PDB file of C-alpha atoms in Angstrom:
ATOM      1  CA  ALA S 191      16.375   7.402  11.720  1.00  0.00           C
ATOM      2  CA  GLN S 192      14.372   3.737  11.369  1.00  0.00           C
ATOM      3  CA  ARG S 193      15.439   2.886   7.372  1.00  0.00           C
ATOM      4  CA  VAL S 194      14.217  -0.074   6.053  1.00  0.00           C
ATOM      5  CA  THR S 195      16.178  -1.078   2.872  1.00  0.00           C
ATOM      6  CA  GLN S 196      15.064  -3.735   0.487  1.00  0.00           C
ATOM      7  CA  PRO S 197      18.101  -3.651  -2.228  1.00  0.00           C
ATOM      8  CA  GLU S 198      16.115  -5.781  -5.020  1.00  0.00           C
ATOM      9  CA  LYS S 199      13.963  -3.142  -7.367  1.00  0.00           C
ATOM     10  CA  LEU S 200      13.196  -6.555  -9.755  1.00  0.00           C
ATOM     11  CA  LEU S 201      13.838  -9.973  -9.428  1.00  0.00           C
ATOM     12  CA  SER S 202      12.116 -12.652 -12.274  1.00  0.00           C
ATOM     13  CA  VAL S 203      11.462 -15.937 -11.072  1.00  0.00           C
ATOM     14  CA  PHE S 204      11.020 -18.689 -13.497  1.00  0.00           C
ATOM     15  CA  LYS S 205       7.505 -20.693 -11.565  1.00  0.00           C
ATOM     16  CA  GLY S 206       7.918 -23.201  -9.205  1.00  0.00           C
ATOM     17  CA  ALA S 207      12.029 -22.124  -8.189  1.00  0.00           C
ATOM     18  CA  PRO S 208      12.190 -20.547  -5.021  1.00  0.00           C
ATOM     19  CA  VAL S 209      12.107 -17.225  -4.436  1.00  0.00           C
ATOM     20  CA  GLU S 210      14.004 -15.062  -1.838  1.00  0.00           C
ATOM     21  CA  LEU S 211      12.462 -11.257  -1.416  1.00  0.00           C
ATOM     22  CA  LYS S 212      15.462  -9.117   0.946  1.00  0.00           C
ATOM     23  CA  CYS S 213      14.980  -6.602   3.685  1.00  0.00           C
ATOM     24  CA  ASN S 214      17.112  -5.310   6.679  1.00  0.00           C
ATOM     25  CA  TYR S 215      16.511  -3.104   8.672  1.00  0.00           C
ATOM     26  CA  SER S 216      18.155  -0.650  10.942  1.00  0.00           C
ATOM     27  CA  TYR S 217      16.278  -0.290  14.212  1.00  0.00           C
ATOM     28  CA  SER S 218      18.892  -2.180  17.219  1.00  0.00           C
ATOM     29  CA  GLY S 219      15.901  -2.568  20.022  1.00  0.00           C
ATOM     30  CA  SER S 220      13.237  -4.814  18.758  1.00  0.00           C
ATOM     31  CA  PRO S 221      10.548  -3.837  16.175  1.00  0.00           C
ATOM     32  CA  GLU S 222       7.529  -5.547  14.644  1.00  0.00           C
ATOM     33  CA  LEU S 223       8.097  -6.149  10.949  1.00  0.00           C
ATOM     34  CA  PHE S 224       5.528  -7.058   7.813  1.00  0.00           C
ATOM     35  CA  TRP S 225       5.201  -7.960   4.809  1.00  0.00           C
ATOM     36  CA  TYR S 226       2.209  -6.034   2.341  1.00  0.00           C
ATOM     37  CA  VAL S 227       1.923  -7.295  -0.548  1.00  0.00           C
ATOM     38  CA  GLN S 228       0.704  -5.173  -3.365  1.00  0.00           C
ATOM     39  CA  TYR S 229      -1.496  -7.051  -6.237  1.00  0.00           C
ATOM     40  CA  SER S 230      -1.644  -5.465  -9.965  1.00  0.00           C
ATOM     41  CA  ARG S 231      -5.069  -3.247  -9.373  1.00  0.00           C
ATOM     42  CA  GLN S 232      -5.584  -3.819  -5.432  1.00  0.00           C
ATOM     43  CA  ARG S 233      -5.044  -1.785  -2.598  1.00  0.00           C
ATOM     44  CA  LEU S 234      -1.959  -2.388  -0.798  1.00  0.00           C
ATOM     45  CA  GLN S 235      -2.611  -5.374   2.057  1.00  0.00           C
ATOM     46  CA  LEU S 236      -0.729  -7.813   4.495  1.00  0.00           C
ATOM     47  CA  LEU S 237       1.064 -10.415   3.612  1.00  0.00           C
ATOM     48  CA  LEU S 238       2.812 -11.100   7.236  1.00  0.00           C
ATOM     49  CA  ARG S 239       4.218  -9.710  10.687  1.00  0.00           C
ATOM     50  CA  HIS S 240       6.960 -11.163  11.926  1.00  0.00           C
ATOM     51  CA  ILE S 241       5.090 -11.735  15.200  1.00  0.00           C
ATOM     52  CA  SER S 242       2.629 -14.282  14.191  1.00  0.00           C
ATOM     53  CA  ARG S 243       4.902 -16.899  12.764  1.00  0.00           C
ATOM     54  CA  GLU S 244       2.599 -17.341   9.805  1.00  0.00           C
ATOM     55  CA  SER S 245       2.868 -19.098   5.786  1.00  0.00           C
ATOM     56  CA  ILE S 246       0.877 -17.465   4.900  1.00  0.00           C
ATOM     57  CA  LYS S 247      -0.420 -18.630   1.345  1.00  0.00           C
ATOM     58  CA  GLY S 248       3.669 -20.580   0.886  1.00  0.00           C
ATOM     59  CA  PHE S 249       5.559 -18.165   2.710  1.00  0.00           C
ATOM     60  CA  THR S 250       7.239 -16.959   5.642  1.00  0.00           C
ATOM     61  CA  ALA S 251       9.489 -14.593   7.229  1.00  0.00           C
ATOM     62  CA  ASP S 252      11.588 -15.517   9.268  1.00  0.00           C
ATOM     63  CA  LEU S 253      13.869 -12.189  11.550  1.00  0.00           C
ATOM     64  CA  ASN S 254      17.456 -11.628  12.163  1.00  0.00           C
ATOM     65  CA  LYS S 255      18.316  -9.838  14.474  1.00  0.00           C
ATOM     66  CA  GLY S 256      22.439 -10.870  14.389  1.00  0.00           C
ATOM     67  CA  GLU S 257      21.328  -9.005  10.450  1.00  0.00           C
ATOM     68  CA  THR S 258      19.015  -7.637  11.638  1.00  0.00           C
ATOM     69  CA  SER S 259      17.083  -8.679   8.064  1.00  0.00           C
ATOM     70  CA  PHE S 260      13.262 -10.159   7.209  1.00  0.00           C
ATOM     71  CA  HIS S 261      13.644 -11.455   3.892  1.00  0.00           C
ATOM     72  CA  LEU S 262      10.899 -13.216   2.431  1.00  0.00           C
ATOM     73  CA  LYS S 263      10.796 -16.479   0.666  1.00  0.00           C
ATOM     74  CA  LYS S 264       8.989 -18.738  -0.393  1.00  0.00           C
ATOM     75  CA  PRO S 265       9.428 -22.920  -2.060  1.00  0.00           C
ATOM     76  CA  PHE S 266       8.514 -22.683  -5.572  1.00  0.00           C
ATOM     77  CA  ALA S 267       6.736 -20.028  -7.147  1.00  0.00           C
ATOM     78  CA  GLN S 268       3.682 -19.457  -8.245  1.00  0.00           C
ATOM     79  CA  GLU S 269       2.239 -17.059 -11.573  1.00  0.00           C
ATOM     80  CA  GLU S 270       0.203 -15.386  -9.345  1.00  0.00           C
ATOM     81  CA  ASP S 271       2.221 -14.063  -6.621  1.00  0.00           C
ATOM     82  CA  SER S 272       3.819 -11.684  -8.884  1.00  0.00           C
ATOM     83  CA  ALA S 273       3.205  -8.462  -7.083  1.00  0.00           C
ATOM     84  CA  MET S 274       5.099  -5.142  -5.430  1.00  0.00           C
ATOM     85  CA  TYR S 275       6.614  -7.004  -2.409  1.00  0.00           C
ATOM     86  CA  TYR S 276       7.506  -3.370   0.980  1.00  0.00           C
ATOM     87  CA  CYS S 277       9.155  -4.470   3.781  1.00  0.00           C
ATOM     88  CA  ALA S 278       7.912  -2.595   6.549  1.00  0.00           C
ATOM     89  CA  GLN S 279       8.823  -1.708  10.260  1.00  0.00           C
ATOM     90  CA  ASN S 280       7.358   0.247  13.178  1.00  0.00           C
ATOM     91  CA  SER S 281      10.015   0.806  15.900  1.00  0.00           C
ATOM     92  CA  GLY S 282       8.559   3.494  18.255  1.00  0.00           C
ATOM     93  CA  GLY S 283       5.715   3.580  20.609  1.00  0.00           C
ATOM     94  CA  GLY S 284       2.580   4.866  19.743  1.00  0.00           C
ATOM     95  CA  ALA S 285       1.267   5.834  17.017  1.00  0.00           C
ATOM     96  CA  ASP S 286       3.151   6.379  14.229  1.00  0.00           C
ATOM     97  CA  GLY S 287       3.103   5.194  11.339  1.00  0.00           C
ATOM     98  CA  LEU S 288       5.335   1.889   9.181  1.00  0.00           C
ATOM     99  CA  THR S 289       8.057   3.148   7.573  1.00  0.00           C
ATOM    100  CA  PHE S 290       8.603   1.116   4.983  1.00  0.00           C
ATOM    101  CA  GLY S 291      11.091  -0.059   2.445  1.00  0.00           C
ATOM    102  CA  LYS S 292      11.357   1.076  -1.775  1.00  0.00           C
ATOM    103  CA  GLY S 293       9.569  -2.235  -2.180  1.00  0.00           C
ATOM    104  CA  THR S 294      11.179  -4.646  -4.699  1.00  0.00           C
ATOM    105  CA  HIS S 295       8.576  -5.786  -7.534  1.00  0.00           C
ATOM    106  CA  LEU S 296       7.989  -9.619  -7.976  1.00  0.00           C
ATOM    107  CA  ILE S 297       7.402 -11.226 -11.358  1.00  0.00           C
ATOM    108  CA  ILE S 298       7.509 -14.807 -11.844  1.00  0.00           C
ATOM    109  CA  GLN S 299       7.862 -16.173 -15.066  1.00  0.00           C
ATOM    110  CA  PRO S 300       6.013 -19.239 -16.927  1.00  0.00           C
TER     111      PRO S 300
ATOM    112  CA  SER U 263     -15.895  -6.359   9.756  1.00  0.00           C
ATOM    113  CA  GLN U 264     -14.415  -2.829   9.274  1.00  0.00           C
ATOM    114  CA  THR U 265     -13.836  -0.610   5.521  1.00  0.00           C
ATOM    115  CA  ILE U 266     -11.711   2.226   3.889  1.00  0.00           C
ATOM    116  CA  HIS U 267     -12.749   4.249   1.498  1.00  0.00           C
ATOM    117  CA  GLN U 268     -10.667   7.172  -0.311  1.00  0.00           C
ATOM    118  CA  TRP U 269     -11.688   9.371  -3.007  1.00  0.00           C
ATOM    119  CA  PRO U 270     -11.296  10.589  -5.569  1.00  0.00           C
ATOM    120  CA  ALA U 271     -10.223   7.418  -7.060  1.00  0.00           C
ATOM    121  CA  THR U 272      -7.668  10.320  -9.253  1.00  0.00           C
ATOM    122  CA  LEU U 273      -7.745  13.699  -9.756  1.00  0.00           C
ATOM    123  CA  VAL U 274      -6.028  16.071 -11.935  1.00  0.00           C
ATOM    124  CA  GLN U 275      -5.473  19.402 -10.935  1.00  0.00           C
ATOM    125  CA  PRO U 276      -3.363  22.798 -12.025  1.00  0.00           C
ATOM    126  CA  VAL U 277      -0.054  24.260  -9.716  1.00  0.00           C
ATOM    127  CA  GLY U 278      -1.483  26.760  -7.308  1.00  0.00           C
ATOM    128  CA  SER U 279      -4.745  25.290  -6.872  1.00  0.00           C
ATOM    129  CA  PRO U 280      -6.133  24.193  -3.783  1.00  0.00           C
ATOM    130  CA  LEU U 281      -6.581  20.019  -2.831  1.00  0.00           C
ATOM    131  CA  SER U 282      -8.392  18.516  -0.692  1.00  0.00           C
ATOM    132  CA  LEU U 283      -8.687  14.023   0.054  1.00  0.00           C
ATOM    133  CA  GLU U 284     -10.858  12.365   2.213  1.00  0.00           C
ATOM    134  CA  CYS U 285     -10.260   9.379   3.964  1.00  0.00           C
ATOM    135  CA  THR U 286     -13.098   7.039   6.053  1.00  0.00           C
ATOM    136  CA  VAL U 287     -13.366   4.675   7.935  1.00  0.00           C
ATOM    137  CA  GLU U 288     -16.133   2.663   9.279  1.00  0.00           C
ATOM    138  CA  GLY U 289     -16.523   0.081  11.305  1.00  0.00           C
ATOM    139  CA  THR U 290     -14.640   1.251  14.120  1.00  0.00           C
ATOM    140  CA  SER U 291     -14.262   3.693  16.836  1.00  0.00           C
ATOM    141  CA  ASN U 292     -10.927   6.110  17.751  1.00  0.00           C
ATOM    142  CA  PRO U 293      -8.547   4.105  15.395  1.00  0.00           C
ATOM    143  CA  ASN U 294      -5.076   5.433  14.519  1.00  0.00           C
ATOM    144  CA  LEU U 295      -4.693   7.506  10.838  1.00  0.00           C
ATOM    145  CA  TYR U 296      -2.480   7.950   9.031  1.00  0.00           C
ATOM    146  CA  TRP U 297      -1.837   9.323   4.962  1.00  0.00           C
ATOM    147  CA  TYR U 298       1.357   7.801   3.024  1.00  0.00           C
ATOM    148  CA  ARG U 299       2.764   8.717  -0.642  1.00  0.00           C
ATOM    149  CA  GLN U 300       3.914   6.949  -3.574  1.00  0.00           C
ATOM    150  CA  ALA U 301       6.635   7.837  -5.615  1.00  0.00           C
ATOM    151  CA  ALA U 302       7.492   5.649  -8.012  1.00  0.00           C
ATOM    152  CA  GLY U 303      10.519   4.216  -7.068  1.00  0.00           C
ATOM    153  CA  ARG U 304      10.658   5.420  -3.788  1.00  0.00           C
ATOM    154  CA  GLY U 305       8.869   3.163  -2.182  1.00  0.00           C
ATOM    155  CA  LEU U 306       5.505   4.650   0.691  1.00  0.00           C
ATOM    156  CA  GLN U 307       6.310   7.425   2.038  1.00  0.00           C
ATOM    157  CA  LEU U 308       4.281   9.039   6.340  1.00  0.00           C
ATOM    158  CA  LEU U 309       3.050  12.278   5.412  1.00  0.00           C
ATOM    159  CA  PHE U 310       1.056  12.255   8.980  1.00  0.00           C
ATOM    160  CA  TYR U 311      -1.207  10.621  10.962  1.00  0.00           C
ATOM    161  CA  SER U 312      -3.579  11.371  13.897  1.00  0.00           C
ATOM    162  CA  VAL U 313      -3.897   9.560  17.459  1.00  0.00           C
ATOM    163  CA  GLY U 314      -7.527  11.300  17.722  1.00  0.00           C
ATOM    164  CA  ILE U 315      -9.927  14.013  16.713  1.00  0.00           C
ATOM    165  CA  GLY U 316      -8.166  17.235  15.826  1.00  0.00           C
ATOM    166  CA  GLN U 317      -4.242  15.756  17.152  1.00  0.00           C
ATOM    167  CA  ILE U 318      -2.561  15.119  13.484  1.00  0.00           C
ATOM    168  CA  SER U 319       0.968  14.952  13.606  1.00  0.00           C
ATOM    169  CA  SER U 320       3.937  15.537  10.833  1.00  0.00           C
ATOM    170  CA  GLU U 321       6.435  13.814   9.416  1.00  0.00           C
ATOM    171  CA  VAL U 322       8.124  15.645   6.599  1.00  0.00           C
ATOM    172  CA  PRO U 323       7.746  19.498   6.330  1.00  0.00           C
ATOM    173  CA  GLN U 324       5.851  20.268   2.818  1.00  0.00           C
ATOM    174  CA  ASN U 325       3.674  21.665   0.935  1.00  0.00           C
ATOM    175  CA  LEU U 326       0.268  19.901   2.411  1.00  0.00           C
ATOM    176  CA  SER U 327      -1.105  19.641   5.545  1.00  0.00           C
ATOM    177  CA  ALA U 328      -4.129  17.016   7.584  1.00  0.00           C
ATOM    178  CA  SER U 329      -6.923  17.101   9.501  1.00  0.00           C
ATOM    179  CA  ARG U 330      -9.222  15.099  11.328  1.00  0.00           C
ATOM    180  CA  PRO U 331     -12.456  16.790  11.996  1.00  0.00           C
ATOM    181  CA  GLN U 332     -13.846  13.569  13.316  1.00  0.00           C
ATOM    182  CA  ASP U 333     -13.400  10.519  14.472  1.00  0.00           C
ATOM    183  CA  ARG U 334     -13.738   8.559  11.178  1.00  0.00           C
ATOM    184  CA  GLN U 335     -12.527  10.761   8.854  1.00  0.00           C
ATOM    185  CA  PHE U 336      -9.197  12.075   7.663  1.00  0.00           C
ATOM    186  CA  ILE U 337      -8.141  14.625   5.132  1.00  0.00           C
ATOM    187  CA  LEU U 338      -5.308  15.730   3.325  1.00  0.00           C
ATOM    188  CA  SER U 339      -5.338  19.383   1.885  1.00  0.00           C
ATOM    189  CA  SER U 340      -3.091  21.422  -0.248  1.00  0.00           C
ATOM    190  CA  LYS U 341      -2.841  25.704  -0.066  1.00  0.00           C
ATOM    191  CA  LYS U 342      -1.725  25.458  -3.780  1.00  0.00           C
ATOM    192  CA  LEU U 343      -0.522  22.791  -5.449  1.00  0.00           C
ATOM    193  CA  LEU U 344       3.737  21.786  -6.518  1.00  0.00           C
ATOM    194  CA  LEU U 345       4.357  20.097  -9.184  1.00  0.00           C
ATOM    195  CA  SER U 346       6.141  17.454  -6.871  1.00  0.00           C
ATOM    196  CA  ASP U 347       2.632  16.536  -4.789  1.00  0.00           C
ATOM    197  CA  SER U 348       1.959  14.449  -7.799  1.00  0.00           C
ATOM    198  CA  GLY U 349       1.820  10.912  -6.141  1.00  0.00           C
ATOM    199  CA  PHE U 350      -0.138   8.543  -5.286  1.00  0.00           C
ATOM    200  CA  TYR U 351      -1.710   8.981  -1.814  1.00  0.00           C
ATOM    201  CA  LEU U 352      -2.678   6.374   0.129  1.00  0.00           C
ATOM    202  CA  CYS U 353      -4.817   6.561   3.776  1.00  0.00           C
ATOM    203  CA  ALA U 354      -4.314   3.662   6.202  1.00  0.00           C
ATOM    204  CA  TRP U 355      -6.076   3.216   9.706  1.00  0.00           C
ATOM    205  CA  SER U 356      -5.549   0.612  12.843  1.00  0.00           C
ATOM    206  CA  GLN U 357      -6.241  -0.454  16.390  1.00  0.00           C
ATOM    207  CA  ASP U 358      -4.362   1.648  19.259  1.00  0.00           C
ATOM    208  CA  THR U 359      -3.016  -1.380  20.600  1.00  0.00           C
ATOM    209  CA  SER U 360      -1.821  -2.905  17.050  1.00  0.00           C
ATOM    210  CA  TYR U 361       1.043  -1.807  15.012  1.00  0.00           C
ATOM    211  CA  GLU U 362      -1.080  -3.883  11.676  1.00  0.00           C
ATOM    212  CA  GLN U 363      -1.789  -1.231   9.467  1.00  0.00           C
ATOM    213  CA  TYR U 364      -5.061  -1.283   7.166  1.00  0.00           C
ATOM    214  CA  PHE U 365      -4.619   0.173   3.882  1.00  0.00           C
ATOM    215  CA  GLY U 366      -7.341   2.140   1.578  1.00  0.00           C
ATOM    216  CA  PRO U 367      -7.178   2.401  -2.363  1.00  0.00           C
ATOM    217  CA  GLY U 368      -5.948   5.218  -2.679  1.00  0.00           C
ATOM    218  CA  THR U 369      -6.010   8.133  -4.343  1.00  0.00           C
ATOM    219  CA  ARG U 370      -4.093   8.729  -8.114  1.00  0.00           C
ATOM    220  CA  LEU U 371      -3.133  12.994  -7.877  1.00  0.00           C
ATOM    221  CA  THR U 372      -1.348  14.829 -11.240  1.00  0.00           C
ATOM    222  CA  VAL U 373      -0.606  18.253 -11.073  1.00  0.00           C
ATOM    223  CA  THR U 374       0.068  19.688 -14.607  1.00  0.00           C
TER     224      THR U 374
END
């Protein structure tokens, strides 16, 4: 079964410091990988997907197949980045759902 | 534009009572639909998904069931709730040609 690992339950950094949220996946092929974010009192929303190679709100994530990782990075954290972040993958064909990590609670301290 | 609705937003039910949570999608046709449960410290767990009316796939054996009576309606049910059914239930949809999923606001269920 697919597995997504986010080793940090909680990550606290100061405003302006770099941020890296770790994510490792288990699929040996070519999965679709995503980062979702849930701000306080808001619904879960897509932050970015590896296929698009976009930078959203200053965040980027690079797929490293050798390390089976998809870490989320931002060079300078802002207070509004405080949220729950979930890494997810969809490895199967068809319409099967996403496999999520357990999430990392990111707190940006002023 | 597409929107997804869930209701109720919160629900408190006694053990042994039935459950019905509803999810509807607007602005698209023939979406893939999903039910997830978000439990504290356990991330999101996929419960059911559906690729069409009357087509339900279950990911984990449990006390819950799902139905899709209409193209854009997805219902999560239980005949008798257990304490362990407490959690935050999320509905999501995706286009048939994309893995990207869009989530509803969720229902907070507390079984007492």
